[in-house]
PDB file of N, CA and C in Angstrom:
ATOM      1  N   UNK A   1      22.303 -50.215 -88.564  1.00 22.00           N
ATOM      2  CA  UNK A   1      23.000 -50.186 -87.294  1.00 22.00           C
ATOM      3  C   UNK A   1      22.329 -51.129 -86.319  1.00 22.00           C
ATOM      4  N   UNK A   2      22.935 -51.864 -85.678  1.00 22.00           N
ATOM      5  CA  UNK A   2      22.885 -52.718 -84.777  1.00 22.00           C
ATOM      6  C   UNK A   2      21.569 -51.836 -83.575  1.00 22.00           C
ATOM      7  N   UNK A   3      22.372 -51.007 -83.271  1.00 22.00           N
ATOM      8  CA  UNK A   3      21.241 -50.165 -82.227  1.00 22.00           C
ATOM      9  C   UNK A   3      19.685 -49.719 -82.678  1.00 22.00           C
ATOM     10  N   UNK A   4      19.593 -49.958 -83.928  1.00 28.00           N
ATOM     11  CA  UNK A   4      17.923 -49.579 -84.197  1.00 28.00           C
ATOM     12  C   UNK A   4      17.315 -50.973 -84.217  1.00 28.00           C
ATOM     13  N   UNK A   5      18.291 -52.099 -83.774  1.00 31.00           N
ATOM     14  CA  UNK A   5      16.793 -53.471 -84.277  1.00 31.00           C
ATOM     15  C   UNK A   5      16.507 -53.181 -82.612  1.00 31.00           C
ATOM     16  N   UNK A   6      15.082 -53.762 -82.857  1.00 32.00           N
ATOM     17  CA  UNK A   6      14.495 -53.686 -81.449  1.00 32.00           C
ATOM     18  C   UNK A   6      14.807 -54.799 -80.581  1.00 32.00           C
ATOM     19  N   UNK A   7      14.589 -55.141 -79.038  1.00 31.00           N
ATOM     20  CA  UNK A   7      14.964 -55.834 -78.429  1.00 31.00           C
ATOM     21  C   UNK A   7      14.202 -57.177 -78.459  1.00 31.00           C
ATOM     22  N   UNK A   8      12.889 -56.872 -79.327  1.00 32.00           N
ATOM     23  CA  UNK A   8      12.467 -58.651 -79.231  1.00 32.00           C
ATOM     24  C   UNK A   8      12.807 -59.072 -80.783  1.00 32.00           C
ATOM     25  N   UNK A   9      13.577 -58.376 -81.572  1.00 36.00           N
ATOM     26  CA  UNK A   9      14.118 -58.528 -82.631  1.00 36.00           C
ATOM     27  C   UNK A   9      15.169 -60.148 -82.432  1.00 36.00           C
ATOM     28  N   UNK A  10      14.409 -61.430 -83.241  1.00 40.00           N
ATOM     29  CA  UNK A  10      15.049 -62.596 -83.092  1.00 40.00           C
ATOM     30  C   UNK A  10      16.475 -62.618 -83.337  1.00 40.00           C
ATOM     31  N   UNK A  11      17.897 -62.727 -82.014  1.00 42.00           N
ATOM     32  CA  UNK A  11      19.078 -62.638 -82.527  1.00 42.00           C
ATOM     33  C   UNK A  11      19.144 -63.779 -83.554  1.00 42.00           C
ATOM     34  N   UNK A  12      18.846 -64.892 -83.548  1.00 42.00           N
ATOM     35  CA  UNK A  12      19.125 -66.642 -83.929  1.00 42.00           C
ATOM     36  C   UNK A  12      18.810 -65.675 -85.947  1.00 42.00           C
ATOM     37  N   UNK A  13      17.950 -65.294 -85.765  1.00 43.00           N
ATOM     38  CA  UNK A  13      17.335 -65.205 -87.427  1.00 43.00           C
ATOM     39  C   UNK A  13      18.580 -64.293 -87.907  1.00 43.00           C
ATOM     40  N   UNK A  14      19.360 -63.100 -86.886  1.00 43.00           N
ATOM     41  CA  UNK A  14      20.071 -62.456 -87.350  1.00 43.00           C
ATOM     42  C   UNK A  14      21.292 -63.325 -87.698  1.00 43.00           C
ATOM     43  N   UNK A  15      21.785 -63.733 -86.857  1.00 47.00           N
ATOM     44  CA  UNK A  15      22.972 -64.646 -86.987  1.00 47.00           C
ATOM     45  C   UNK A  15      23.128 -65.410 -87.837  1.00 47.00           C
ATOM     46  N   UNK A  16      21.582 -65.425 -88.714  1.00 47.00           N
ATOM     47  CA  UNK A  16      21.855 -66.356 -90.062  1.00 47.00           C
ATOM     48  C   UNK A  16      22.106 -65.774 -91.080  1.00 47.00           C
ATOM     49  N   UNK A  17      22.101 -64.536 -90.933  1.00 50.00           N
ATOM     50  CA  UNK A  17      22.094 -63.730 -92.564  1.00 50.00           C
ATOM     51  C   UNK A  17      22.980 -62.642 -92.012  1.00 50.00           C
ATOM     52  N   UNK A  18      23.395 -62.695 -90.984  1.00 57.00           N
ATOM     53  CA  UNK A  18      24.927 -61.796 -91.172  1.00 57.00           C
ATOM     54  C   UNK A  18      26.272 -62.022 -91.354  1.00 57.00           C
ATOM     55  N   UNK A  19      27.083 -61.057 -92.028  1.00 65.00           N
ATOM     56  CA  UNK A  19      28.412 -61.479 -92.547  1.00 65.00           C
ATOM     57  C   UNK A  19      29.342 -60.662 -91.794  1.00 65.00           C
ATOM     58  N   UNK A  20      30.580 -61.101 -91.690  1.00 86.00           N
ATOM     59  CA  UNK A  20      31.522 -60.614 -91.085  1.00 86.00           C
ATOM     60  C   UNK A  20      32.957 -59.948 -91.834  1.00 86.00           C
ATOM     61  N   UNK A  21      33.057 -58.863 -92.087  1.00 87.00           N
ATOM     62  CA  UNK A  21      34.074 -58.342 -93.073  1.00 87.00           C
ATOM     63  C   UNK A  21      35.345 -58.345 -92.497  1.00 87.00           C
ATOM     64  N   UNK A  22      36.858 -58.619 -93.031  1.00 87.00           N
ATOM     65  CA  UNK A  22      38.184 -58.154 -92.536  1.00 87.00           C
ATOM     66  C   UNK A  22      38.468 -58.004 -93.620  1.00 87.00           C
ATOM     67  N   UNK A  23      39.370 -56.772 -92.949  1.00 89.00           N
ATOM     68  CA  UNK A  23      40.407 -56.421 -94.208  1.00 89.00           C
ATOM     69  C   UNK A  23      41.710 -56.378 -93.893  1.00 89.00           C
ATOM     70  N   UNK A  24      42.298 -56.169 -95.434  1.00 90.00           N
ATOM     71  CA  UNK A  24      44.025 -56.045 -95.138  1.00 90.00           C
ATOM     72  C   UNK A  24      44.790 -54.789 -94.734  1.00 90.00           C
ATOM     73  N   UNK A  25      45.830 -54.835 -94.487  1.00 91.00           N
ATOM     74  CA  UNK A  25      46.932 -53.571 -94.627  1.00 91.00           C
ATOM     75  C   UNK A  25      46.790 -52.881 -96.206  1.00 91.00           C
ATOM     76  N   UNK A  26      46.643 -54.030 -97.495  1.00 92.00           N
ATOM     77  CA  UNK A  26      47.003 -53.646 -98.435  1.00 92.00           C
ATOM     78  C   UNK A  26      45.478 -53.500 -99.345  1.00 92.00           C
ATOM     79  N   UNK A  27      44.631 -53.518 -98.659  1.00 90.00           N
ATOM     80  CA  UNK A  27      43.273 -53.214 -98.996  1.00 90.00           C
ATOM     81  C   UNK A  27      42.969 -54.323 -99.706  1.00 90.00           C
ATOM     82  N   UNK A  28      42.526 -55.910 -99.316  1.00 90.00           N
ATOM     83  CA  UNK A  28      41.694 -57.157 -99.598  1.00 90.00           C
ATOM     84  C   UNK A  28      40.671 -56.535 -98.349  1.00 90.00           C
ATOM     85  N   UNK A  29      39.896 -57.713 -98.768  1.00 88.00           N
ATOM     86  CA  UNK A  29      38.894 -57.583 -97.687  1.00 88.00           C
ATOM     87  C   UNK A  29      38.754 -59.404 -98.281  1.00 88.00           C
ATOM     88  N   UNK A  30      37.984 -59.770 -97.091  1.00 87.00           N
ATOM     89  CA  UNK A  30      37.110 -61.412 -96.944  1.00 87.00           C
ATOM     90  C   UNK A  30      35.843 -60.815 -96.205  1.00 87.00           C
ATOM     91  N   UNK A  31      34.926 -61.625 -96.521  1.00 86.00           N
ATOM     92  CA  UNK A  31      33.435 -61.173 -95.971  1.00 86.00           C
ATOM     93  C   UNK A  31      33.283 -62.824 -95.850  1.00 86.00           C
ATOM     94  N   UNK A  32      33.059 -62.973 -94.697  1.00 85.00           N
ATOM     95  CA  UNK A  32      32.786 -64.075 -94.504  1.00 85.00           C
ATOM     96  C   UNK A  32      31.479 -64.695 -93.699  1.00 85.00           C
ATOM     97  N   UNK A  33      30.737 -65.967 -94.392  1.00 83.00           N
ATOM     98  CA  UNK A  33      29.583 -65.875 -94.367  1.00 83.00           C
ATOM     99  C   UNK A  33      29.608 -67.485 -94.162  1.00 83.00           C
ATOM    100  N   UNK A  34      29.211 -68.253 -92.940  1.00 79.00           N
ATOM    101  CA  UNK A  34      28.790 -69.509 -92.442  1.00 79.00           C
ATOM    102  C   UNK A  34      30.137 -70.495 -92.692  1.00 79.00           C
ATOM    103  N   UNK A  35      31.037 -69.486 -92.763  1.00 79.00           N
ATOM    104  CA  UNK A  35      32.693 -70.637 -92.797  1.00 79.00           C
ATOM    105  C   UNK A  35      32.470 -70.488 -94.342  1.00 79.00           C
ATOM    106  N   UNK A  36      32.435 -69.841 -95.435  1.00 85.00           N
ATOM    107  CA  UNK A  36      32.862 -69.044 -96.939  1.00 85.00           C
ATOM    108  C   UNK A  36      32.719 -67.894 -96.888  1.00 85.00           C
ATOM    109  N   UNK A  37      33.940 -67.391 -97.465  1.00 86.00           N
ATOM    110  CA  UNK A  37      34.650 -66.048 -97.427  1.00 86.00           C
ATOM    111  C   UNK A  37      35.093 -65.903 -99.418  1.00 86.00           C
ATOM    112  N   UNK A  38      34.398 -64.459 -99.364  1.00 88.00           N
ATOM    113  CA  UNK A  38      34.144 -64.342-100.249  1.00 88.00           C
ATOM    114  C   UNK A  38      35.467 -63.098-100.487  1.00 88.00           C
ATOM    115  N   UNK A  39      36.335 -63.600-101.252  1.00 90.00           N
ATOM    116  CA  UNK A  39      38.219 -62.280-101.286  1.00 90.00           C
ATOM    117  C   UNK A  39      37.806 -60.963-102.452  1.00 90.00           C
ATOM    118  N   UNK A  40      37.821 -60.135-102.014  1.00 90.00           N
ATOM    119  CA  UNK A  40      38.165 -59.332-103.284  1.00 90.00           C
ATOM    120  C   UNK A  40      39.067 -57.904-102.563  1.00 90.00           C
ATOM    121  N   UNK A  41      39.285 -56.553-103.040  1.00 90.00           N
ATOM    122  CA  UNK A  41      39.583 -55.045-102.833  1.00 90.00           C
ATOM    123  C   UNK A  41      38.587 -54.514-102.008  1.00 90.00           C
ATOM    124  N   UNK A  42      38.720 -53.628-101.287  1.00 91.00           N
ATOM    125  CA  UNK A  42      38.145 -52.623-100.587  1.00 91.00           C
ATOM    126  C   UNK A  42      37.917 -51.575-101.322  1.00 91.00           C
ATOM    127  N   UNK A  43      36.902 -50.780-101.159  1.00 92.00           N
ATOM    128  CA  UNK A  43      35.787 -49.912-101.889  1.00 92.00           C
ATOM    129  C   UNK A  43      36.899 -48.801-102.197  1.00 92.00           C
ATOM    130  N   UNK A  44      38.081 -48.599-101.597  1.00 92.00           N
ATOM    131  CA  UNK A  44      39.417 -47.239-101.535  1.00 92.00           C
ATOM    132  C   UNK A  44      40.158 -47.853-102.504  1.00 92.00           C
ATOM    133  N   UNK A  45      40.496 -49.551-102.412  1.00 91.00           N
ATOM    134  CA  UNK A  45      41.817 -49.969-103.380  1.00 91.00           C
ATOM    135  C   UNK A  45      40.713 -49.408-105.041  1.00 91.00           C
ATOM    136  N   UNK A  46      39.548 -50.082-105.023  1.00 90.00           N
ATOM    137  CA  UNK A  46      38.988 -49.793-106.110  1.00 90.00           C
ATOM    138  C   UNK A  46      38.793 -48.188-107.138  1.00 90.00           C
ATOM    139  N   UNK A  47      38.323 -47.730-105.672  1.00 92.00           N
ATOM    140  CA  UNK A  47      38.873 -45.936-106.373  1.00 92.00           C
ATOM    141  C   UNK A  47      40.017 -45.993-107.014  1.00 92.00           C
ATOM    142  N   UNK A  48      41.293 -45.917-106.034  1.00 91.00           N
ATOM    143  CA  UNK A  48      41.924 -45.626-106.637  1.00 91.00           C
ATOM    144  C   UNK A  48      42.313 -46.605-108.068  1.00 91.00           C
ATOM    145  N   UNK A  49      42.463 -47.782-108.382  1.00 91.00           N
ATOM    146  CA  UNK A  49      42.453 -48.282-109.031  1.00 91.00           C
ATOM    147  C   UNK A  49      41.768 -47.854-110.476  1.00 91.00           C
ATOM    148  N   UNK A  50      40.574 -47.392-110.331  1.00 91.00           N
ATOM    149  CA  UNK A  50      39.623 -46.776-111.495  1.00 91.00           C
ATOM    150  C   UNK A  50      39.036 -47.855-112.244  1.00 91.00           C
ATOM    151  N   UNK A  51      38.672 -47.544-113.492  1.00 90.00           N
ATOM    152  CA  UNK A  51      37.831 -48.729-114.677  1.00 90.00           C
ATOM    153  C   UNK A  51      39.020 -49.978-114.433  1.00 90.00           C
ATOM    154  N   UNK A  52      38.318 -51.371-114.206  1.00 88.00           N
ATOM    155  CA  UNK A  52      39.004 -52.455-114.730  1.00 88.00           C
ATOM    156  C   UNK A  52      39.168 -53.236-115.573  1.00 88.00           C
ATOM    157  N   UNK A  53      40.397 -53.089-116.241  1.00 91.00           N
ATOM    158  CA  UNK A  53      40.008 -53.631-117.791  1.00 91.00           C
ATOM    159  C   UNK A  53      39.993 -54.959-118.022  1.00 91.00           C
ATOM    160  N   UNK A  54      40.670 -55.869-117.357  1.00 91.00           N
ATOM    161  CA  UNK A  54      41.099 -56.930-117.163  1.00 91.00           C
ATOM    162  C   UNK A  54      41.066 -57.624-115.654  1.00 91.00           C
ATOM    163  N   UNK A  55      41.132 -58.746-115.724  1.00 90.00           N
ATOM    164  CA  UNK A  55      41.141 -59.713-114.040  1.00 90.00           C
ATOM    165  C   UNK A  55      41.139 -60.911-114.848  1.00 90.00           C
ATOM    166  N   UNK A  56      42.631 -61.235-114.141  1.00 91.00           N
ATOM    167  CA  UNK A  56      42.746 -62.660-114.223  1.00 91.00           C
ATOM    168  C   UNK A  56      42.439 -63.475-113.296  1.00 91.00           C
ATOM    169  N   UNK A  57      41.494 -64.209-112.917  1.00 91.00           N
ATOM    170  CA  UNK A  57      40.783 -64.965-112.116  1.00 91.00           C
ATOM    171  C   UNK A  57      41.305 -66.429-112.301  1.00 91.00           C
ATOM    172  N   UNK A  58      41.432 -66.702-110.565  1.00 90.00           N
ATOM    173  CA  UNK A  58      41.926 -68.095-110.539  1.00 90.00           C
ATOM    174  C   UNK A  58      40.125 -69.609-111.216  1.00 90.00           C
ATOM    175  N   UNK A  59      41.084 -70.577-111.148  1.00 90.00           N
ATOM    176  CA  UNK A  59      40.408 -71.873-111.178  1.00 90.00           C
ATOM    177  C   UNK A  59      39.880 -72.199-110.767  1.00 90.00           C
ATOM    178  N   UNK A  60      38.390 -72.418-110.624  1.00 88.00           N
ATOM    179  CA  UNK A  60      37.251 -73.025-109.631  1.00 88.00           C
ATOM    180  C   UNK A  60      38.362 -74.777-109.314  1.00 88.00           C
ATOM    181  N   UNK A  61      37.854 -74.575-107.740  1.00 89.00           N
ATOM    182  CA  UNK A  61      38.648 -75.946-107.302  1.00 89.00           C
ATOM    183  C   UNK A  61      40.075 -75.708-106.408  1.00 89.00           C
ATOM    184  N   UNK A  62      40.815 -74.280-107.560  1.00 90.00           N
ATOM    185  CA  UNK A  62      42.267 -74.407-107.056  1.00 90.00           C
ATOM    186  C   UNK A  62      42.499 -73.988-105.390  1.00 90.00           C
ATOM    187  N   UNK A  63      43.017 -74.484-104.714  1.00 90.00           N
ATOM    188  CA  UNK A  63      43.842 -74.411-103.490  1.00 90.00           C
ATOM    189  C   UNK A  63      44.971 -73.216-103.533  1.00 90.00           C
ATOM    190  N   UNK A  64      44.701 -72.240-102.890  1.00 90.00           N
ATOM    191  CA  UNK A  64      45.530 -71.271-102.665  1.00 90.00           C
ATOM    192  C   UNK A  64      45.676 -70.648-101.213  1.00 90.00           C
ATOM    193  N   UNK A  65      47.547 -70.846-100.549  1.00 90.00           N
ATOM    194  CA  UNK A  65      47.640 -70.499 -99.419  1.00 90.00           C
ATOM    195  C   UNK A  65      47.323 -69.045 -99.265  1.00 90.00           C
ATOM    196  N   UNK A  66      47.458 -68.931 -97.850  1.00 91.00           N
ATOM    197  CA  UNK A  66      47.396 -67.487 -97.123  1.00 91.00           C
ATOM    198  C   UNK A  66      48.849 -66.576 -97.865  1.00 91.00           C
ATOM    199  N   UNK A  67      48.837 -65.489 -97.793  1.00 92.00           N
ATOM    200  CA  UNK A  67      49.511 -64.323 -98.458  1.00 92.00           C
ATOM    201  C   UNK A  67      49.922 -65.163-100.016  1.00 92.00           C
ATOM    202  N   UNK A  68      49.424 -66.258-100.344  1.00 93.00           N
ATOM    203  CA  UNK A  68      49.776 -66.254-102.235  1.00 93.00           C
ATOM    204  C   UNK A  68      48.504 -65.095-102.968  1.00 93.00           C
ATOM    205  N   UNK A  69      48.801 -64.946-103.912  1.00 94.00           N
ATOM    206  CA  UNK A  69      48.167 -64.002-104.822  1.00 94.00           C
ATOM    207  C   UNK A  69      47.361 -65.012-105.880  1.00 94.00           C
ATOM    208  N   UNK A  70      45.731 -64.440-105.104  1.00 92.00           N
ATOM    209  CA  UNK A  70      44.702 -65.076-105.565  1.00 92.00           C
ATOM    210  C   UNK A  70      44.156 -64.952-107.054  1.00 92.00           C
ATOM    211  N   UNK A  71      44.407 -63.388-107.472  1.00 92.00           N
ATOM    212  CA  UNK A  71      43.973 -63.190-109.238  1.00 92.00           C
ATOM    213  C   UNK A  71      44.940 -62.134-109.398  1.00 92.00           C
ATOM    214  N   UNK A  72      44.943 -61.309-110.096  1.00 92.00           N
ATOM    215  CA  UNK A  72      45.349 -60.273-110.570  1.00 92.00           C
ATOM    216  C   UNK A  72      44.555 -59.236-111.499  1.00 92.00           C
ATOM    217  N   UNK A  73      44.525 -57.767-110.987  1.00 91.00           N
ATOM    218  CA  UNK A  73      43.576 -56.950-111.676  1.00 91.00           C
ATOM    219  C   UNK A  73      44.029 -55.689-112.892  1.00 91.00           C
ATOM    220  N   UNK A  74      43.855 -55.812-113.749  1.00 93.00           N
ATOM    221  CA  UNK A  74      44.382 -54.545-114.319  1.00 93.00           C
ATOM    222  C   UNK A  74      43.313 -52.953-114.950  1.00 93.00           C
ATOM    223  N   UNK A  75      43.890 -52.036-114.288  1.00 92.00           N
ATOM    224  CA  UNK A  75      42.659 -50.970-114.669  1.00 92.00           C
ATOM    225  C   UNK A  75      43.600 -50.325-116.069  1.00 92.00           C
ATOM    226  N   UNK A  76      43.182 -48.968-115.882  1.00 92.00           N
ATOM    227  CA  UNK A  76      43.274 -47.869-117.155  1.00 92.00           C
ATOM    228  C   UNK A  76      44.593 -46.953-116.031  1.00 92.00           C
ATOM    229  N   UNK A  77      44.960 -47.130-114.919  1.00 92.00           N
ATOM    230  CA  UNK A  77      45.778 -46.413-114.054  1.00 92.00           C
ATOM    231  C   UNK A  77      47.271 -47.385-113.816  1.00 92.00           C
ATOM    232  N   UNK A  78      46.370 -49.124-113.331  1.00 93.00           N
ATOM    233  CA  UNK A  78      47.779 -49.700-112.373  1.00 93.00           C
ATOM    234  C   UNK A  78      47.534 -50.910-112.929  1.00 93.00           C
ATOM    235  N   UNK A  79      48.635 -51.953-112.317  1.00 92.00           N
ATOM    236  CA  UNK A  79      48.181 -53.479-112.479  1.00 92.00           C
ATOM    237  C   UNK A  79      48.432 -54.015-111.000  1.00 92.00           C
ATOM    238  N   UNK A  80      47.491 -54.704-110.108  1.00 92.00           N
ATOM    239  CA  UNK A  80      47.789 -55.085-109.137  1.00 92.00           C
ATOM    240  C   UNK A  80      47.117 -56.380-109.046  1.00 92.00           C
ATOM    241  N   UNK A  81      47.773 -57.213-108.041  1.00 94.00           N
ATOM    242  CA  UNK A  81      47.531 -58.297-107.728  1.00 94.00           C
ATOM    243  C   UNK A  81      46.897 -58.353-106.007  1.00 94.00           C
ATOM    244  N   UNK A  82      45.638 -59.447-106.200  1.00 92.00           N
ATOM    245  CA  UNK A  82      44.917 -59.718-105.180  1.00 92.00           C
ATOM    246  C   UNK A  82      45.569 -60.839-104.386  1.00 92.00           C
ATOM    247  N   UNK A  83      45.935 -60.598-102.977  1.00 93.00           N
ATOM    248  CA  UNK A  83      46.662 -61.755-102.295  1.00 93.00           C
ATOM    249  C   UNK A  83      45.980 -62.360-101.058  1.00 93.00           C
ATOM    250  N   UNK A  84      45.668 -63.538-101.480  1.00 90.00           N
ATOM    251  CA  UNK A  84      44.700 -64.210-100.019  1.00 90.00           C
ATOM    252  C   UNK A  84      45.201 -63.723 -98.569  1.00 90.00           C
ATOM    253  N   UNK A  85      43.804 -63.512 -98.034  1.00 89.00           N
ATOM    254  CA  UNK A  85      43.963 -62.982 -96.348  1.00 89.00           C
ATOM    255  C   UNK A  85      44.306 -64.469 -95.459  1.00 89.00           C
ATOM    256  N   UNK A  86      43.381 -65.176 -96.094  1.00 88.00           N
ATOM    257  CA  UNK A  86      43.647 -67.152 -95.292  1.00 88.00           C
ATOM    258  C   UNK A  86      44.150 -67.891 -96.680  1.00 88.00           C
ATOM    259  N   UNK A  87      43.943 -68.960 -96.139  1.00 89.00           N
ATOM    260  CA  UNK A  87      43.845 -69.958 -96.990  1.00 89.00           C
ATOM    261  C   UNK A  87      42.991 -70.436 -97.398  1.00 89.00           C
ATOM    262  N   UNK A  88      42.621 -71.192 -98.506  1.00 88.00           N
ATOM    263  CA  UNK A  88      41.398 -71.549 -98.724  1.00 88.00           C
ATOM    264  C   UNK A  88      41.218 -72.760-100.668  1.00 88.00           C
ATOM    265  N   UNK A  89      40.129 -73.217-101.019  1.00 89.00           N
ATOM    266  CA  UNK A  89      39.785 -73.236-101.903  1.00 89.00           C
ATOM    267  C   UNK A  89      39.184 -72.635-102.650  1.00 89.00           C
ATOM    268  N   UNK A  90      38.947 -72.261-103.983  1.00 91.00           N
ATOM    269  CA  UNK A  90      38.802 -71.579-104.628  1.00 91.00           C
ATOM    270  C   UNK A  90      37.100 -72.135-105.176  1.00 91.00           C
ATOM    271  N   UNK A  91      35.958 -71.545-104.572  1.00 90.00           N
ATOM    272  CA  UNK A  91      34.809 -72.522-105.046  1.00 90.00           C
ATOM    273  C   UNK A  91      34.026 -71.455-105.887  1.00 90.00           C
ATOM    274  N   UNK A  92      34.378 -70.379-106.500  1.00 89.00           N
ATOM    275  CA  UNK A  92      33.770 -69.768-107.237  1.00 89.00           C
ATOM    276  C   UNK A  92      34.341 -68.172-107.735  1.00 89.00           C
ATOM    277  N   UNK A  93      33.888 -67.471-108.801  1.00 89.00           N
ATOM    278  CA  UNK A  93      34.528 -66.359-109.442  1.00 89.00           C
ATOM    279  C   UNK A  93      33.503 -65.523-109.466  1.00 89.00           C
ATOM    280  N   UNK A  94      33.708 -64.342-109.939  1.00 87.00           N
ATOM    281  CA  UNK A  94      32.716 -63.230-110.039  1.00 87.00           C
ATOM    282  C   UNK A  94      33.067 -62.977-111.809  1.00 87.00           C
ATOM    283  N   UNK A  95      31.802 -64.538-112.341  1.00 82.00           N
ATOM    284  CA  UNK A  95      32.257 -64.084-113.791  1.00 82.00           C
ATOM    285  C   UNK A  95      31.881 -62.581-114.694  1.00 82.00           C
ATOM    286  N   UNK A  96      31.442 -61.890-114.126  1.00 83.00           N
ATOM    287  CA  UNK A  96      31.385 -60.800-114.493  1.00 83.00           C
ATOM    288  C   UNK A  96      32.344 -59.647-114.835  1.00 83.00           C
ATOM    289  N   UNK A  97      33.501 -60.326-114.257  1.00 79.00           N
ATOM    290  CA  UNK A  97      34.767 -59.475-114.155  1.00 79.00           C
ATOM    291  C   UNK A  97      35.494 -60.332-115.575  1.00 79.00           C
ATOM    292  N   UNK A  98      35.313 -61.685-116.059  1.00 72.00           N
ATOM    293  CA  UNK A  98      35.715 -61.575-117.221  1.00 72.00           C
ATOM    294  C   UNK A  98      35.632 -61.111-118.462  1.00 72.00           C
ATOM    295  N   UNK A  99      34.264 -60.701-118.501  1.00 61.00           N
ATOM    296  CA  UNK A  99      34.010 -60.078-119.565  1.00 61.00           C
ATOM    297  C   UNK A  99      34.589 -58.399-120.037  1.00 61.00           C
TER     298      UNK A  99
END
């Protein structure tokens, strides 16, 4: 919490290592960190969602507008698709989700 750093606590050092979260209506979130924003579900879409068996993950490089649908996820419950909050390029994946 913001209220326990102390007052000679350097803001400049904070401002470098903090991130800024939004989320959607439809549960994305962006965490965004020095102008890169990092897209995925909110900690609720994921509950409910359950084990994921599958994620189709876009193309390092690819260009994808605001409300297009960035990957697509499939659990053991649903199949849903992840849809960009902005726009943006695509400069990296969470290869962990392919396996």
């Amino acid at each position: 919490m913001l209220s326990a750093v102390r007052t000679s606590f350097n803001a400049n050092v904070f401002a470098r290592f903090a991130s800024t979260k939004y989320f959607t209506k439809t549960h994305e979130l962006i965490d965004v960190d020095d102008k890169v924003g990092k897209v995925g579900i909110t900690q609720y879409a994921a509950t409910h969602l359950g084990e994921i068996v599958y994620a189709e993950l876009p193309e390092i490089d690819a260009e994808v507008m605001k409300d297009e649908v960035l990957c697509a996820v499939e659990s053991v419950k649903a199949a849903s698709d992840v849809v960009m909050p902005v726009g943006g390029v695509v400069t990296g994946v969470n290869s962990e989700l392919e396996s």
